[in-house]
Tab-separated table of C-alpha atoms and ligand atoms in Angstrom:
chain	number	residue	atom	x	y	z
A	1	MET	CA	-14.803	-29.027	5.037
A	2	ILE	CA	-15.147	-26.228	2.536
A	3	SER	CA	-13.071	-27.413	-0.390
A	4	THR	CA	-13.689	-25.067	-3.302
A	5	GLN	CA	-10.516	-23.136	-3.923
A	6	THR	CA	-11.190	-19.965	-5.808
A	7	ASN	CA	-8.607	-18.165	-7.852
A	8	LEU	CA	-8.430	-15.521	-5.149
A	9	GLU	CA	-7.679	-18.116	-2.487
A	10	LYS	CA	-4.922	-19.531	-4.667
A	11	ILE	CA	-3.354	-16.105	-5.091
A	12	MET	CA	-3.668	-15.421	-1.378
A	13	GLN	CA	-1.813	-18.622	-0.612
A	14	GLU	CA	0.815	-18.012	-3.266
A	15	ARG	CA	1.632	-14.560	-1.952
A	16	LYS	CA	4.699	-14.800	0.204
A	17	SER	CA	7.297	-12.222	1.109
A	18	VAL	CA	10.046	-12.657	-1.467
A	19	ARG	CA	13.437	-11.230	-0.568
A	20	LYS	CA	15.566	-12.558	-3.445
A	21	TYR	CA	14.862	-11.005	-6.838
A	22	LYS	CA	16.176	-11.485	-10.348
A	23	GLU	CA	18.299	-8.427	-10.921
A	24	ASN	CA	17.935	-6.095	-13.891
A	25	VAL	CA	14.315	-7.032	-14.542
A	26	GLU	CA	12.374	-4.013	-15.673
A	27	ILE	CA	8.650	-3.691	-15.012
A	28	PRO	CA	7.183	-1.241	-17.537
A	29	LYS	CA	5.869	1.922	-15.892
A	30	GLU	CA	2.530	1.312	-17.612
A	31	LYS	CA	2.191	-1.990	-15.723
A	32	LEU	CA	3.059	-0.353	-12.415
A	33	ARG	CA	0.540	2.379	-13.145
A	34	TYR	CA	-2.119	-0.255	-13.931
A	35	LEU	CA	-1.327	-2.074	-10.693
A	36	ILE	CA	-1.878	1.052	-8.616
A	37	GLU	CA	-4.955	2.078	-10.571
A	38	GLN	CA	-6.635	-1.309	-10.061
A	39	ALA	CA	-5.699	-1.421	-6.388
A	40	THR	CA	-7.528	1.857	-5.742
A	41	SER	CA	-10.764	-0.118	-5.554
A	42	ALA	CA	-9.708	-0.637	-1.902
A	43	PRO	CA	-12.029	0.838	0.709
A	44	SER	CA	-10.912	3.763	2.842
A	45	SER	CA	-12.238	5.742	5.752
A	46	SER	CA	-14.986	8.070	4.377
A	47	ASN	CA	-13.548	7.203	0.955
A	48	MET	CA	-10.838	9.816	1.576
A	49	GLN	CA	-8.285	7.627	-0.254
A	50	PRO	CA	-5.338	9.007	1.748
A	51	TRP	CA	-2.810	6.835	-0.095
A	52	ARG	CA	-0.165	8.328	-2.350
A	53	PHE	CA	2.587	6.428	-4.145
A	54	LEU	CA	6.156	7.125	-5.063
A	55	ILE	CA	7.625	4.367	-7.226
A	56	ILE	CA	11.386	4.156	-7.383
A	57	THR	CA	12.604	2.333	-10.474
A	58	ASP	CA	15.988	3.949	-11.026
A	59	GLN	CA	18.760	1.558	-9.950
A	60	LYS	CA	20.956	4.255	-8.413
A	61	GLU	CA	17.995	5.682	-6.516
A	62	LYS	CA	17.143	2.225	-5.168
A	63	GLU	CA	20.732	1.646	-4.090
A	64	ALA	CA	20.749	4.993	-2.315
A	65	LEU	CA	17.836	3.712	-0.224
A	66	LEU	CA	19.784	0.701	1.073
A	67	PRO	CA	21.190	2.373	4.213
A	68	ILE	CA	17.804	3.973	4.907
A	69	ALA	CA	16.229	0.498	4.810
A	70	PHE	CA	18.879	-1.080	7.039
A	71	ASN	CA	20.616	-2.644	4.021
A	72	GLN	CA	17.813	-5.054	3.233
A	73	GLU	CA	18.964	-6.243	-0.164
A	74	GLN	CA	15.536	-6.504	-1.791
A	75	ILE	CA	15.513	-2.713	-1.939
A	76	ALA	CA	18.259	-2.792	-4.577
A	77	THR	CA	17.604	-6.086	-6.362
A	78	SER	CA	13.857	-5.786	-6.920
A	79	SER	CA	12.586	-4.133	-10.094
A	80	ALA	CA	10.943	-1.262	-8.267
A	81	VAL	CA	10.229	-0.059	-4.778
A	82	ILE	CA	6.704	1.177	-4.261
A	83	ALA	CA	6.694	3.659	-1.407
A	84	VAL	CA	3.198	3.703	0.072
A	85	LEU	CA	2.641	7.172	1.464
A	86	GLY	CA	-0.221	8.619	3.464
A	87	ASP	CA	-1.425	12.179	2.969
A	88	LEU	CA	-2.242	13.820	6.292
A	89	ASN	CA	-4.129	16.514	4.347
A	90	MET	CA	-6.247	14.000	2.463
A	91	PHE	CA	-9.439	15.787	3.570
A	92	GLU	CA	-8.544	18.634	1.206
A	93	LYS	CA	-9.814	16.406	-1.584
A	94	ALA	CA	-13.171	15.832	0.145
A	95	GLU	CA	-15.117	18.063	-2.265
A	96	GLU	CA	-13.377	16.618	-5.325
A	97	ILE	CA	-14.211	13.083	-4.174
A	98	TYR	CA	-17.831	13.708	-3.227
A	99	ASN	CA	-18.542	15.927	-6.236
A	100	ALA	CA	-17.374	13.033	-8.411
A	101	ASN	CA	-19.789	10.731	-6.561
A	102	ALA	CA	-22.621	13.160	-7.302
A	103	ALA	CA	-21.566	13.601	-10.940
A	104	LEU	CA	-21.583	9.822	-11.389
A	105	GLY	CA	-25.101	9.702	-9.986
A	106	PHE	CA	-24.099	7.779	-6.865
A	107	MET	CA	-25.673	10.365	-4.559
A	108	PRO	CA	-27.559	13.655	-4.815
A	109	GLN	CA	-25.367	16.786	-4.814
A	110	GLN	CA	-26.884	17.866	-1.500
A	111	VAL	CA	-25.770	14.637	0.171
A	112	ALA	CA	-22.331	14.938	-1.422
A	113	ASP	CA	-21.974	18.488	-0.101
A	114	ASN	CA	-22.885	17.352	3.415
A	115	MET	CA	-20.535	14.400	3.348
A	116	ALA	CA	-17.651	16.490	2.066
A	117	ALA	CA	-18.250	19.100	4.772
A	118	ASN	CA	-18.463	16.417	7.472
A	119	SER	CA	-15.274	14.713	6.282
A	120	ARG	CA	-13.387	17.981	6.169
A	121	LYS	CA	-14.501	18.767	9.704
A	122	LEU	CA	-13.814	15.291	11.084
A	123	TYR	CA	-10.331	14.786	9.632
A	124	GLY	CA	-9.366	18.443	9.653
A	125	ASN	CA	-9.826	18.571	13.440
A	126	MET	CA	-8.355	15.167	14.173
A	127	PRO	CA	-5.108	15.058	16.183
A	128	LYS	CA	-2.175	14.146	13.942
A	129	GLU	CA	-1.461	10.864	15.705
A	130	LYS	CA	-5.068	9.706	15.294
A	131	LEU	CA	-5.034	10.804	11.661
A	132	LYS	CA	-1.880	8.750	11.137
A	133	GLU	CA	-3.730	5.708	12.489
A	134	VAL	CA	-6.531	6.201	9.958
A	135	ILE	CA	-4.063	6.678	7.146
A	136	GLN	CA	-1.954	3.675	8.055
A	137	PHE	CA	-4.996	1.443	8.195
A	138	ASP	CA	-6.220	2.588	4.780
A	139	ALA	CA	-2.721	2.316	3.345
A	140	GLY	CA	-2.587	-1.259	4.625
A	141	LEU	CA	-5.792	-2.139	2.809
A	142	ILE	CA	-4.567	-0.876	-0.550
A	143	THR	CA	-1.139	-2.423	-0.025
A	144	MET	CA	-2.764	-5.822	0.387
A	145	GLN	CA	-4.616	-5.329	-2.901
A	146	ILE	CA	-1.353	-4.346	-4.604
A	147	MET	CA	0.408	-7.432	-3.291
A	148	LEU	CA	-2.348	-9.791	-4.433
A	149	LEU	CA	-2.719	-8.203	-7.837
A	150	ALA	CA	1.063	-8.188	-8.279
A	151	ARG	CA	1.080	-11.938	-7.646
A	152	ASP	CA	-1.739	-12.374	-10.142
A	153	MET	CA	0.411	-10.487	-12.666
A	154	GLY	CA	3.334	-12.847	-12.021
A	155	TYR	CA	5.334	-10.621	-9.676
A	156	ASP	CA	6.302	-10.949	-6.065
A	157	THR	CA	6.562	-8.395	-3.289
A	158	VAL	CA	7.662	-7.931	0.297
A	159	PRO	CA	6.026	-5.375	2.571
A	160	MET	CA	8.685	-3.492	4.547
A	161	GLY	CA	8.236	-1.484	7.670
A	162	GLY	CA	11.933	-1.756	8.430
A	163	PHE	CA	13.238	1.590	7.255
A	164	ASP	CA	13.959	4.985	8.747
A	165	ARG	CA	10.867	7.043	7.903
A	166	GLN	CA	12.444	10.341	8.818
A	167	LYS	CA	15.512	9.723	6.666
A	168	PHE	CA	13.358	8.440	3.822
A	169	ALA	CA	11.215	11.580	3.920
A	170	GLU	CA	14.290	13.806	3.912
A	171	HIS	CA	16.024	11.849	1.162
A	172	MET	CA	12.968	11.863	-1.086
A	173	GLY	CA	11.973	15.413	-0.258
A	174	LEU	CA	8.496	14.432	0.911
A	175	SER	CA	6.263	17.283	1.951
A	176	ASP	CA	5.395	17.683	5.646
A	177	ASN	CA	1.915	16.244	5.107
A	178	GLU	CA	3.235	13.042	3.520
A	179	TYR	CA	3.971	10.109	5.803
A	180	ALA	CA	5.857	7.070	4.533
A	181	VAL	CA	3.817	4.065	5.666
A	182	LEU	CA	5.553	1.184	3.955
A	183	LEU	CA	8.093	0.275	1.282
A	184	LEU	CA	7.047	-2.459	-1.103
A	185	PRO	CA	9.745	-3.925	-3.334
A	186	ILE	CA	8.276	-5.708	-6.375
A	187	GLY	CA	9.941	-7.914	-8.946
A	188	GLU	CA	10.469	-11.423	-10.271
A	189	ALA	CA	11.458	-13.955	-7.640
A	190	ALA	CA	14.965	-15.390	-7.968
A	191	GLN	CA	14.359	-17.647	-5.019
A	192	GLU	CA	11.130	-18.789	-3.436
A	193	ALA	CA	10.105	-17.186	-0.203
A	194	TYR	CA	10.676	-19.279	2.854
A	195	GLY	CA	7.520	-20.766	4.307
A	196	THR	CA	5.788	-19.061	7.201
A	197	SER	CA	3.344	-20.704	9.573
A	198	ARG	CA	0.077	-19.296	10.765
A	199	LEU	CA	-1.655	-19.617	14.118
A	200	ALA	CA	-4.464	-22.174	14.139
A	201	VAL	CA	-7.806	-20.619	13.330
A	202	ASP	CA	-9.210	-21.814	16.665
A	203	ASP	CA	-6.527	-19.815	18.472
A	204	ILE	CA	-7.507	-16.567	16.790
A	205	LEU	CA	-11.257	-16.900	16.285
A	206	ARG	CA	-14.176	-16.850	18.639
A	207	PHE	CA	-17.892	-16.476	18.052
A	208	LYS	CA	-20.423	-14.950	20.332
B	301	FMN	C1	3.940	-4.057	8.316
B	301	FMN	C2	4.958	-5.101	7.876
B	301	FMN	C3	6.295	-4.783	7.920
B	301	FMN	C4	7.243	-5.710	7.469
B	301	FMN	N1	8.549	-5.352	7.427
B	301	FMN	C5	9.444	-6.186	6.864
B	301	FMN	C6	10.793	-5.770	6.673
B	301	FMN	O1	11.187	-4.647	6.980
B	301	FMN	N2	11.643	-6.657	6.091
B	301	FMN	C7	11.253	-7.893	5.688
B	301	FMN	O2	12.081	-8.631	5.164
B	301	FMN	N3	9.977	-8.313	5.861
B	301	FMN	C8	9.073	-7.498	6.422
B	301	FMN	N4	7.756	-7.886	6.546
B	301	FMN	C9	7.329	-9.209	6.052
B	301	FMN	C10	6.951	-10.182	7.181
B	301	FMN	O3	8.107	-10.657	7.813
B	301	FMN	C11	6.128	-11.324	6.548
B	301	FMN	O4	4.955	-10.806	5.988
B	301	FMN	C12	5.753	-12.410	7.576
B	301	FMN	O5	6.886	-13.028	8.100
B	301	FMN	C13	4.862	-13.476	6.950
B	301	FMN	O6	5.482	-14.047	5.819
B	301	FMN	P1	4.835	-14.024	4.378
B	301	FMN	O7	4.602	-12.584	4.011
B	301	FMN	O8	5.860	-14.650	3.467
B	301	FMN	O9	3.558	-14.779	4.424
B	301	FMN	C14	6.820	-6.991	7.018
B	301	FMN	C15	5.452	-7.283	6.990
B	301	FMN	C16	4.528	-6.355	7.395
B	301	FMN	C17	3.063	-6.690	7.303
């Protein structure tokens, strides 16, 4: 039995989807900014970092989202709703990303140039549906980091795929290249999340 429980394990176990929030709790924008900034240490495909964020803190704006999110109350009662977006044109930042790697001394400029060119070619020619898959996967990785860090900062969250993406995009005036992956309400829990079971490890794991 491995019995050492690290702080990370504790946070992982504490994270639960909270759907009841204390109303009128404000999270300072600086804290939300810090949360996103720290979470960007997440890995992403070719380090293209396709995630973009739109954080809705205004009460009226949150309430306007209720029908778009099938009236799930956490949209309106949480302190903020973090919309995790994916940029289908993320490869346009390939040079910026790899030039920064070179400038920081992580790779020679020649290598950075090659990698940027390869990334541009790979993602630029990828069918939209496949690109969406890449983006959603990367967005999931950073969302997990946000949820864990939020818990560490004393906040709770609930990842939400239950919303009308088309209506959300129209309502928020997203550009054509931005895809809404997930909504993530964040706030202070008013009521503990209900427990959720997990499949036994032996049912989901095999070695070869
Ligand atoms: C991609 C995704 C979409 C989800 N969508 C919703 C949602 O729309 N509404 C909701 O209340 N919970 C939603 N959940 C939360 C799950 O129901 C929850 O994570 C699961 O039951 C396990 O519970 P736990 O998060 O408390 O451990 C979603 C979770 C994920 C990962």
